[in-house]
Amino acid sequence: MEASGKLICRQRQVLFCFLLLGLSLAGAAEPRRYSVVEETEGSSFVTNLAKDLGLEQREFSRRGLRVVSRGNKLHLQLNQETGDLLLNEKLDREDLCGHTEPCVLHFQVLLESPFEFFQAELQVIDINDHSPVFLDKEMLVKVSESSPPGTTFPLKNAEDLDVGQNNIENYIISPNSYFRVLTCKRSDGRKYPELVLDKALDREAEAELRLTLTALDGGSPPRSGTAQVYIEVLDVNDNAPEFEQPFYRVQISEDSPIGFLVVKVSATDVDTGVNGETSYSLFQASDEIGKTFKINPLTGEIELKKQLDFEKLQSYEVNIEARDAGTLSGKCTILIQVMDVNDHAPEVTMSAFTSPIPENAPETVVALFSVSDLDSGENGKISCSIQEDLPFLLKSAENFYTLLTERPLDRESRGEYNITITVTDLGTPTLKTQLNITVLVADVNDNAPAFTQTSYTLFVRENNSPALPTLHIGSVSATDRDSGTNAQVTYSLLPPQDPHLPLPSLVSINADNGHLFALRSLDYEALQEFEFCVGATDHGSPALSSEALVRVLVLDANDNSPFVLYPPQNGSAPCTELARADSLTIYLVVALASVSSLFLLSVLLFVAVRLCRRSRAASVGRCSVPEGPFPGHLVDVSGTGTLSQSYQYEVCLTGGSGTNEFKFLKPIIPNLLPRDSEMEKAPPF
């Protein structure tokens, strides 16, 4: 036992350290093959994918190498720094594949940028970690004493979860004088023992025998299992039941209901009496067969005990024994083939998904996914589609699909897409699977702010509130169709086209809301209108901007009293200098003189009419003499467009000019004089 333990330990150490690496270079269609011994510890090295694919470290990182397996059952992991492919966990071949040999796990190696993939296989190599086991530890074999030497008696076989050479290799029987054992093989490859009679039995000499049957596997060192065989020697019953045919082949649909009649077998025995009565039973039935089928011991009808599953097991080999009431029996074999039906909907496995995606980008990969169907034939063929009214398309490579944008997207037109991926098989009836994904479109700063008007006209009264140096005079507004910081707008004043316009001292703007403010009191007589441009800039990168024209019109207020030019002081300004007054002042003086002349003419006419009436009255004796001068109100007409009595007039003739000019003297009432600042602003006559 100690030596055996050392051998087993040494074997495990060798198997753990030795990983079989297989890489097929027969062509692009051939998968890359690797192998690993079962029970190898997790994180053990399998291969270096970067070297297998001929990638350097820089290219390996850039291309986005990943490993994908069917159904996302990851038995492998990839070290993204070194490119080493490692075991994700300890693998048990028997749990993964059962009796299937070779045990192969399929996976794909993906390169994302540019997209490329390779099929790969990982073979799990069996080790001898299970011993043969007899389901029945004791067997009863009834042998007629009339049985001739060479007669064979099949015995129940042992089962070994290992495969290949680690499975059952042969059977041996304990030493005895009558029997030996042969190791036989059935059609499915499993080996079973047959007891061979070497010497005729004599019930009177020896009525029973107890033998030990041993099953040995082919491992190194071999493992074994034993069962006890009890042989009962019977009196003569010289005819065994015989089946109508030794082999039956049956096909049955996997959706057949429980209780479905699979087949009916029949055997006959030419003996009479109790020796001719036949009963049927399952012979050497495994647990799976015993759970799936049952046989009527009287009629030989075989029925289903549970639902079949083609994807789990495609065929069954069932052995039937017909035994008479005596010691003899006959056997037949039934091969039951399970027929596939379309009972599995396609499966979708999402490997990569990107959301949101930037607008205005060219062809962009949104999602990478694989499709599969557990059914076979037409039932396992798959088609994939999305809605037709979307700017997306699908590209396929075997069972992998890539969802891409068909053209650059515009977030301002549509910021979200609900995409339904529909996967349909070609079976009857058709089965389908739908996967809904939502793709968001990320904003790009592709829209400049837009003013609500291309130009703005603002009206401001002159002398605007000196107590409020930042009087609000109007607003401009711009909007940006982008979102987030790309839509945040900042307003600013742009340099005026007129370099002499002191814009910074006249107007300011609120950078956040576009409100415009006057910084000082405006004077219509000094500046009647001015214009400038306002800019609106977003916070995107790079920033975008636009501009609008603002025209400010200053409204006149009645803030200047009429005034006259002062007479020369100390002889310093001769009358001839008045000839330099501009034409507007001359027109004003002429108009004022005309109005005054009309007024004087009216007064003279009025006096003449009165005098005439008096002369007529005197001639008739009714003439009266006026008591005094004309009433003052005839001259005091201030506010009617003429000058009041508060003003005196002086006429000065310019020498040699040939023209006459009126020059107004200072008003008699001092408080009606214009302020010095107004006189400075007033244009000269």
XYZ file of N, CA and C in Angstrom, residues 160-343:
552
model
N -16.856 2.081 -14.789
C -15.712 2.907 -14.427
C -15.917 4.268 -15.081
N -15.894 5.344 -14.289
C -16.131 6.678 -14.826
C -14.998 7.161 -15.715
N -13.824 6.562 -15.596
C -12.723 6.934 -16.473
C -12.970 6.399 -17.870
N -12.163 6.872 -18.835
C -12.318 6.470 -20.233
C -10.974 6.007 -20.772
N -11.050 5.460 -21.991
C -9.821 5.024 -22.642
C -9.167 3.882 -21.898
N -7.850 3.935 -21.803
C -7.129 2.869 -21.132
C -7.364 2.857 -19.633
N -7.892 3.957 -19.103
C -8.199 3.998 -17.679
C -9.535 3.352 -17.354
N -10.276 2.953 -18.391
C -11.537 2.254 -18.177
C -11.245 0.762 -17.956
N -12.324 0.011 -17.794
C -12.176 -1.425 -17.491
C -11.450 -2.128 -18.637
N -10.409 -2.867 -18.251
C -9.598 -3.575 -19.241
C -9.972 -5.054 -19.324
N -10.133 -5.693 -18.184
C -10.501 -7.118 -18.207
C -11.088 -7.538 -16.867
N -11.642 -8.759 -16.873
C -12.239 -9.361 -15.683
C -11.505 -10.660 -15.367
N -11.405 -10.949 -14.082
C -10.828 -12.231 -13.653
C -11.744 -12.825 -12.585
N -11.700 -14.148 -12.464
C -12.524 -14.865 -11.487
C -11.607 -15.600 -10.528
N -12.063 -15.740 -9.352
C -11.241 -16.467 -8.367
C -11.042 -17.917 -8.809
N -9.902 -18.520 -8.500
C -9.606 -19.894 -8.967
C -10.682 -20.898 -8.519
N -11.106 -21.799 -9.485
C -12.075 -22.851 -9.195
C -11.938 -23.942 -10.253
N -12.665 -25.015 -10.082
C -12.517 -26.181 -10.969
C -13.484 -26.172 -12.135
N -14.470 -25.286 -12.148
C -15.529 -25.393 -13.153
C -15.608 -24.204 -14.125
N -15.245 -23.045 -13.667
C -15.509 -21.860 -14.494
C -14.253 -21.014 -14.713
N -14.271 -20.355 -15.823
C -13.330 -19.271 -16.116
C -14.155 -18.093 -16.663
N -13.533 -16.958 -16.773
C -14.269 -15.775 -17.220
C -13.619 -15.205 -18.470
N -14.447 -14.773 -19.400
C -13.996 -14.095 -20.624
C -14.405 -12.619 -20.559
N -13.535 -11.776 -21.075
C -13.854 -10.342 -21.166
C -14.339 -10.056 -22.576
N -15.606 -9.635 -22.688
C -16.234 -9.371 -23.990
C -16.549 -7.878 -24.119
N -16.730 -7.468 -25.356
C -16.989 -6.055 -25.625
C -18.306 -5.926 -26.379
N -19.138 -4.968 -25.917
C -20.397 -4.700 -26.600
C -20.182 -3.661 -27.699
N -21.267 -3.368 -28.424
C -21.162 -2.451 -29.561
C -20.787 -1.036 -29.139
N -21.128 -0.652 -27.906
C -20.786 0.691 -27.445
C -19.380 0.772 -26.861
N -18.624 -0.335 -26.920
C -17.246 -0.329 -26.449
C -17.076 -0.762 -25.012
N -18.133 -0.869 -24.258
C -17.998 -1.273 -22.864
C -17.728 -2.782 -22.775
N -16.955 -3.163 -21.803
C -16.558 -4.562 -21.637
C -17.359 -5.193 -20.503
N -17.758 -6.441 -20.717
C -18.529 -7.157 -19.702
C -17.979 -8.582 -19.590
N -18.215 -9.215 -18.457
C -17.681 -10.571 -18.257
C -18.699 -11.647 -18.679
N -18.176 -12.741 -19.200
C -18.980 -13.937 -19.474
C -18.341 -15.122 -18.743
N -19.185 -15.791 -18.010
C -18.731 -16.964 -17.261
C -18.780 -18.173 -18.197
N -17.662 -18.874 -18.337
C -17.569 -20.016 -19.268
C -17.429 -21.302 -18.446
N -18.297 -22.267 -18.763
C -18.252 -23.558 -18.059
C -17.168 -24.428 -18.702
N -16.158 -24.763 -17.927
C -15.069 -25.610 -18.426
C -15.299 -27.094 -18.113
N -16.105 -27.376 -17.158
C -16.291 -28.761 -16.708
C -17.749 -28.933 -16.306
N -18.351 -30.051 -16.705
C -19.758 -30.303 -16.396
C -19.976 -30.332 -14.890
N -21.145 -29.825 -14.513
C -21.493 -29.742 -13.101
C -22.234 -31.011 -12.650
N -22.107 -31.297 -11.397
C -22.818 -32.435 -10.792
C -23.472 -31.913 -9.523
N -24.801 -31.707 -9.635
C -25.496 -31.103 -8.514
C -25.370 -31.961 -7.273
N -25.334 -33.282 -7.444
C -25.253 -34.165 -6.293
C -23.883 -34.058 -5.624
N -22.877 -33.720 -6.409
C -21.538 -33.590 -5.837
C -21.333 -32.203 -5.226
N -21.820 -31.158 -5.908
C -21.620 -29.777 -5.421
C -22.806 -28.942 -5.916
N -23.704 -28.526 -5.025
C -24.956 -27.859 -5.407
C -24.787 -26.359 -5.623
N -23.722 -25.795 -5.087
C -23.520 -24.346 -5.251
C -22.039 -23.994 -5.161
N -21.748 -22.837 -5.796
C -20.377 -22.323 -5.786
C -20.404 -20.828 -5.453
N -19.382 -20.344 -4.750
C -19.230 -18.909 -4.482
C -17.874 -18.465 -5.040
N -17.949 -17.527 -5.985
C -16.743 -17.053 -6.657
C -16.633 -15.534 -6.518
N -15.411 -15.060 -6.634
C -15.170 -13.602 -6.576
C -14.792 -13.120 -7.968
N -15.595 -12.200 -8.488
C -15.348 -11.607 -9.807
C -14.661 -10.258 -9.603
N -13.535 -10.046 -10.283
C -12.751 -8.812 -10.150
C -12.668 -8.111 -11.497
N -12.946 -6.812 -11.490
C -12.809 -5.967 -12.687
C -11.567 -5.106 -12.522
N -10.691 -5.117 -13.538
C -9.447 -4.347 -13.517
C -9.476 -3.307 -14.631
N -9.034 -2.072 -14.305
C -8.921 -1.077 -15.369
C -7.499 -1.088 -15.916
N -7.264 -0.273 -16.965
C -5.966 -0.270 -17.626
C -5.041 0.822 -17.153
N -5.335 1.436 -16.011
C -4.487 2.500 -15.512
C -3.177 1.975 -14.971
N -2.308 2.909 -14.641
C -1.008 2.527 -14.095
C -0.766 3.348 -12.838
N -0.856 2.749 -11.646
C -1.204 1.335 -11.438
C -2.702 1.112 -11.658
N -3.111 -0.121 -11.957
C -4.525 -0.403 -12.223
C -5.349 -0.328 -10.943
N -6.619 0.019 -11.128
C -7.574 -0.004 -10.030
C -8.539 -1.156 -10.262
N -9.175 -1.602 -9.224
C -10.037 -2.787 -9.342
C -11.264 -2.643 -8.471
N -12.272 -3.477 -8.810
C -13.486 -3.591 -8.029
C -13.971 -5.036 -8.075
N -14.653 -5.487 -7.042
C -15.047 -6.900 -6.954
C -16.529 -7.038 -6.678
N -17.052 -8.219 -7.032
C -18.422 -8.609 -6.727
C -18.436 -10.122 -6.462
N -19.381 -10.567 -5.691
C -19.513 -11.988 -5.370
C -20.515 -12.633 -6.328
N -20.100 -13.771 -6.891
C -20.955 -14.523 -7.819
C -21.375 -15.822 -7.121
N -22.685 -15.943 -6.936
C -23.237 -17.155 -6.317
C -23.813 -18.019 -7.433
N -23.281 -19.235 -7.622
C -23.703 -20.153 -8.683
C -24.522 -21.273 -8.040
N -25.768 -21.345 -8.525
C -26.664 -22.398 -8.036
C -26.849 -23.438 -9.149
N -26.571 -24.684 -8.808
C -26.673 -25.765 -9.787
C -28.097 -26.331 -9.720
N -28.774 -26.338 -10.876
C -30.171 -26.742 -10.941
C -30.315 -28.067 -11.689
N -31.490 -28.584 -11.465
C -31.824 -29.785 -12.216
C -32.059 -29.434 -13.672
N -32.243 -30.379 -14.495
C -32.259 -30.198 -15.941
C -33.483 -29.385 -16.384
N -33.185 -28.359 -17.115
C -34.183 -27.605 -17.893
C -33.465 -27.270 -19.186
N -33.694 -28.068 -20.184
C -32.776 -28.078 -21.314
C -33.136 -27.141 -22.458
N -34.116 -26.254 -22.288
C -34.462 -25.298 -23.348
C -34.581 -23.890 -22.755
N -33.822 -23.013 -23.308
C -33.864 -21.608 -22.868
C -34.802 -20.813 -23.774
N -35.385 -19.735 -23.256
C -36.214 -18.877 -24.116
C -35.373 -18.280 -25.248
N -36.011 -18.115 -26.404
C -35.344 -17.542 -27.574
C -36.197 -16.389 -28.110
N -35.542 -15.239 -28.387
C -36.245 -14.081 -28.940
C -36.479 -14.269 -30.439
N -37.515 -13.596 -30.928
C -37.823 -13.668 -32.357
C -36.674 -13.100 -33.191
N -35.991 -12.074 -32.687
C -34.814 -11.522 -33.348
C -33.836 -11.060 -32.274
N -32.567 -11.271 -32.508
C -31.598 -10.929 -31.460
C -31.308 -9.435 -31.362
N -31.682 -8.658 -32.385
C -31.334 -7.240 -32.397
C -32.526 -6.433 -32.919
N -32.875 -5.374 -32.181
C -33.956 -4.470 -32.573
C -33.375 -3.059 -32.730
N -33.877 -2.355 -33.751
C -33.484 -0.943 -33.944
C -34.763 -0.105 -33.950
N -34.801 0.905 -33.066
C -36.003 1.712 -32.885
C -35.621 3.189 -32.919
N -36.469 4.022 -33.557
C -36.327 5.480 -33.539
C -37.517 6.080 -32.795
N -37.215 7.045 -31.926
C -38.262 7.657 -31.117
C -37.981 9.144 -30.986
N -39.038 9.965 -31.112
C -38.893 11.414 -31.009
C -38.645 11.806 -29.560
N -37.798 12.840 -29.385
C -37.451 13.240 -28.014
C -38.628 13.849 -27.262
N -39.669 14.277 -27.969
C -40.835 14.848 -27.288
C -41.922 13.820 -27.026
N -41.596 12.520 -27.149
C -42.582 11.468 -26.866
C -42.979 11.537 -25.393
N -44.262 11.350 -25.098
C -44.725 11.498 -23.712
C -44.323 10.309 -22.851
N -44.358 10.522 -21.553
C -44.104 9.437 -20.608
C -45.197 8.381 -20.762
N -44.779 7.111 -20.757
C -45.713 6.010 -20.992
C -45.797 5.590 -22.443
N -45.043 6.299 -23.305
C -45.068 5.966 -24.732
C -44.485 4.570 -24.953
N -45.145 3.755 -25.811
C -44.676 2.404 -26.122
C -43.522 2.495 -27.107
N -42.334 2.107 -26.658
C -41.144 2.178 -27.501
C -41.094 0.978 -28.441
N -41.186 -0.216 -27.909
C -41.132 -1.452 -28.705
C -41.657 -2.593 -27.842
N -42.088 -3.661 -28.502
C -42.514 -4.870 -27.797
C -41.657 -6.029 -28.287
N -41.013 -6.720 -27.334
C -40.187 -7.880 -27.682
C -40.927 -9.150 -27.287
N -40.516 -10.238 -27.945
C -41.190 -11.510 -27.669
C -40.188 -12.654 -27.746
N -40.271 -13.542 -26.767
C -39.409 -14.737 -26.726
C -40.289 -15.963 -26.447
N -39.873 -17.106 -26.979
C -40.619 -18.357 -26.776
C -39.708 -19.410 -26.168
N -40.337 -20.334 -25.419
C -39.616 -21.446 -24.778
C -40.387 -22.720 -25.106
N -39.733 -23.667 -25.757
C -40.411 -24.897 -26.194
C -40.680 -25.846 -25.035
N -40.079 -25.507 -23.876
C -40.374 -26.350 -22.723
C -41.838 -26.172 -22.327
N -42.319 -27.059 -21.524
C -43.696 -27.010 -21.055
C -43.701 -26.827 -19.553
N -44.893 -26.465 -19.073
C -45.010 -26.294 -17.636
C -44.288 -25.053 -17.170
N -43.826 -25.110 -15.944
C -43.141 -23.944 -15.385
C -41.850 -23.649 -16.122
N -41.242 -24.638 -16.733
C -40.003 -24.400 -17.489
C -40.252 -23.644 -18.791
N -41.512 -23.537 -19.208
C -41.835 -22.811 -20.447
C -42.419 -21.436 -20.196
N -42.638 -21.105 -18.955
C -43.160 -19.775 -18.628
C -42.008 -18.762 -18.663
N -42.208 -17.695 -19.453
C -41.133 -16.710 -19.697
C -41.491 -15.374 -19.063
N -40.519 -14.736 -18.453
C -40.654 -13.365 -17.926
C -39.530 -12.509 -18.492
N -39.846 -11.185 -18.647
C -38.902 -10.253 -19.276
C -38.373 -9.265 -18.237
N -37.147 -8.875 -18.441
C -36.534 -7.886 -17.551
C -35.396 -7.195 -18.282
N -35.048 -5.977 -17.780
C -33.880 -5.263 -18.307
C -32.627 -5.934 -17.772
N -31.682 -6.175 -18.668
C -30.472 -6.882 -18.274
C -29.283 -5.936 -18.347
N -28.510 -5.968 -17.252
C -27.318 -5.112 -17.171
C -27.651 -3.656 -17.508
N -28.758 -3.186 -16.965
C -29.207 -1.815 -17.245
C -28.455 -0.827 -16.356
N -27.938 0.223 -16.970
C -27.290 1.297 -16.206
C -28.358 2.109 -15.479
N -27.905 2.989 -14.605
C -28.851 3.844 -13.890
C -29.678 4.686 -14.849
N -29.046 5.218 -15.894
C -29.756 6.060 -16.848
C -30.829 5.272 -17.579
N -30.505 4.047 -18.023
C -31.493 3.219 -18.728
C -32.610 2.815 -17.775
N -32.249 2.464 -16.538
C -33.268 2.071 -15.571
C -34.218 3.206 -15.229
N -33.727 4.470 -15.285
C -34.589 5.610 -15.003
C -35.425 6.013 -16.208
N -34.993 5.601 -17.405
C -35.645 6.079 -18.627
C -36.675 5.093 -19.167
N -36.416 3.771 -19.033
C -37.291 2.761 -19.634
C -37.768 1.774 -18.574
N -38.900 1.196 -18.860
C -39.419 0.091 -18.043
C -40.014 -0.948 -18.984
N -40.031 -2.217 -18.532
C -40.535 -3.310 -19.356
C -41.595 -4.072 -18.584
N -42.636 -4.429 -19.289
C -43.674 -5.258 -18.684
C -43.157 -6.692 -18.635
N -42.994 -7.281 -17.444
C -42.379 -8.617 -17.362
C -43.212 -9.714 -18.018
N -44.488 -9.480 -18.235
C -45.338 -10.514 -18.836
C -45.498 -10.348 -20.338
N -45.600 -9.088 -20.814
C -45.874 -8.856 -22.242
C -44.627 -8.479 -23.034
N -43.560 -8.002 -22.388
C -42.360 -7.574 -23.111
C -42.479 -6.187 -23.717
N -43.471 -5.410 -23.302
C -43.638 -4.050 -23.813
C -42.703 -3.099 -23.047
N -41.934 -2.317 -23.811
C -40.996 -1.350 -23.225
C -41.593 0.038 -23.386
N -41.713 0.768 -22.270
C -42.309 2.097 -22.256
C -41.336 3.116 -21.653
N -41.648 4.413 -21.942
C -40.850 5.508 -21.385
C -41.238 5.762 -19.936
N -40.201 5.981 -19.098
C -40.446 6.365 -17.713
C -40.209 7.858 -17.481
N -39.421 8.475 -18.336
C -39.171 9.915 -18.212
C -38.942 10.505 -19.595
N -38.991 11.839 -19.659
C -38.854 12.553 -20.929
C -37.436 12.393 -21.478
N -37.359 12.204 -22.798
C -36.065 12.097 -23.468
C -35.526 13.485 -23.795
N -34.220 13.586 -23.972
C -33.570 14.844 -24.339
C -32.453 14.538 -25.323
N -32.695 14.879 -26.580
C -31.722 14.592 -27.630
C -30.390 15.277 -27.347
N -30.445 16.501 -26.803
C -29.221 17.245 -26.555
C -28.383 16.617 -25.445
N -28.993 15.782 -24.613
C -28.252 15.128 -23.538
C -27.742 13.760 -23.966
N -28.582 12.980 -24.624
C -28.200 11.625 -25.038
C -28.957 11.296 -26.303
N -28.218 10.847 -27.333
C -28.831 10.616 -28.644
C -29.238 9.160 -28.883
N -28.728 8.248 -28.114
C -29.074 6.840 -28.342
C -28.921 6.046 -27.042
N -29.655 4.912 -26.999
C -29.594 4.000 -25.855
C -29.451 2.578 -26.391
N -28.606 1.804 -25.723
C -28.521 0.363 -26.019
C -29.072 -0.386 -24.806
N -30.208 -1.052 -25.027
C -30.934 -1.706 -23.943
C -30.884 -3.219 -24.161
N -30.452 -3.958 -23.141
C -30.416 -5.420 -23.189
C -31.620 -5.981 -22.435
N -32.297 -6.928 -23.070
C -33.497 -7.547 -22.510
C -33.216 -9.036 -22.275
N -33.615 -9.482 -21.105
C -33.471 -10.905 -20.767
C -34.857 -11.531 -20.638
N -35.003 -12.680 -21.293
C -36.222 -13.492 -21.157
C -35.838 -14.762 -20.406
N -36.408 -14.939 -19.257
C -36.038 -16.079 -18.404
C -37.274 -16.942 -18.173
N -37.052 -18.260 -18.287
C -38.165 -19.158 -17.980
C -38.234 -19.410 -16.485
N -39.193 -20.195 -16.103
C -39.368 -20.448 -14.680
C -38.259 -21.309 -14.113
N -37.519 -21.897 -14.995
C -36.410 -22.708 -14.546
C -35.152 -21.877 -14.432
N -34.086 -22.378 -15.054
C -32.782 -21.741 -14.899
C -32.272 -21.083 -16.165
N -32.985 -21.223 -17.252
C -32.450 -20.796 -18.544
C -33.025 -19.439 -18.947
N -32.258 -18.747 -19.754
C -32.681 -17.417 -20.216
C -32.127 -17.161 -21.600
N -32.791 -16.225 -22.292
C -32.319 -15.746 -23.588
C -32.223 -14.221 -23.563
N -31.443 -13.683 -24.476
C -31.205 -12.234 -24.446
C -31.279 -11.653 -25.844
N -31.667 -10.371 -25.882
C -31.658 -9.599 -27.130
C -31.215 -8.170 -26.804
N -30.866 -7.442 -27.856
C -30.389 -6.064 -27.702
C -31.282 -5.134 -28.517
N -31.638 -3.987 -27.911
C -32.456 -2.969 -28.584
C -31.630 -1.683 -28.654
N -31.435 -1.154 -29.878
C -30.773 0.138 -30.076
C -31.859 1.184 -30.308
N -31.994 2.082 -29.360
C -33.023 3.123 -29.427
C -32.347 4.434 -29.811
N -32.714 4.981 -30.956
C -32.164 6.250 -31.443
C -33.175 7.371 -31.177
N -32.725 8.430 -30.517
C -33.580 9.561 -30.184
C -33.549 10.564 -31.339
N -34.713 10.963 -31.809
C -34.822 11.917 -32.917
C -35.033 13.322 -32.357
N -34.290 14.279 -32.901
C -34.334 15.659 -32.418
C -35.612 16.353 -32.869
N -36.170 17.179 -31.989
C -37.257 18.089 -32.334
C -36.809 19.488 -31.933
N -37.462 20.479 -32.522
C -37.071 21.875 -32.268
C -37.672 22.334 -30.940
N -37.007 21.941 -29.865
C -37.518 22.265 -28.529
C -36.616 23.225 -27.763
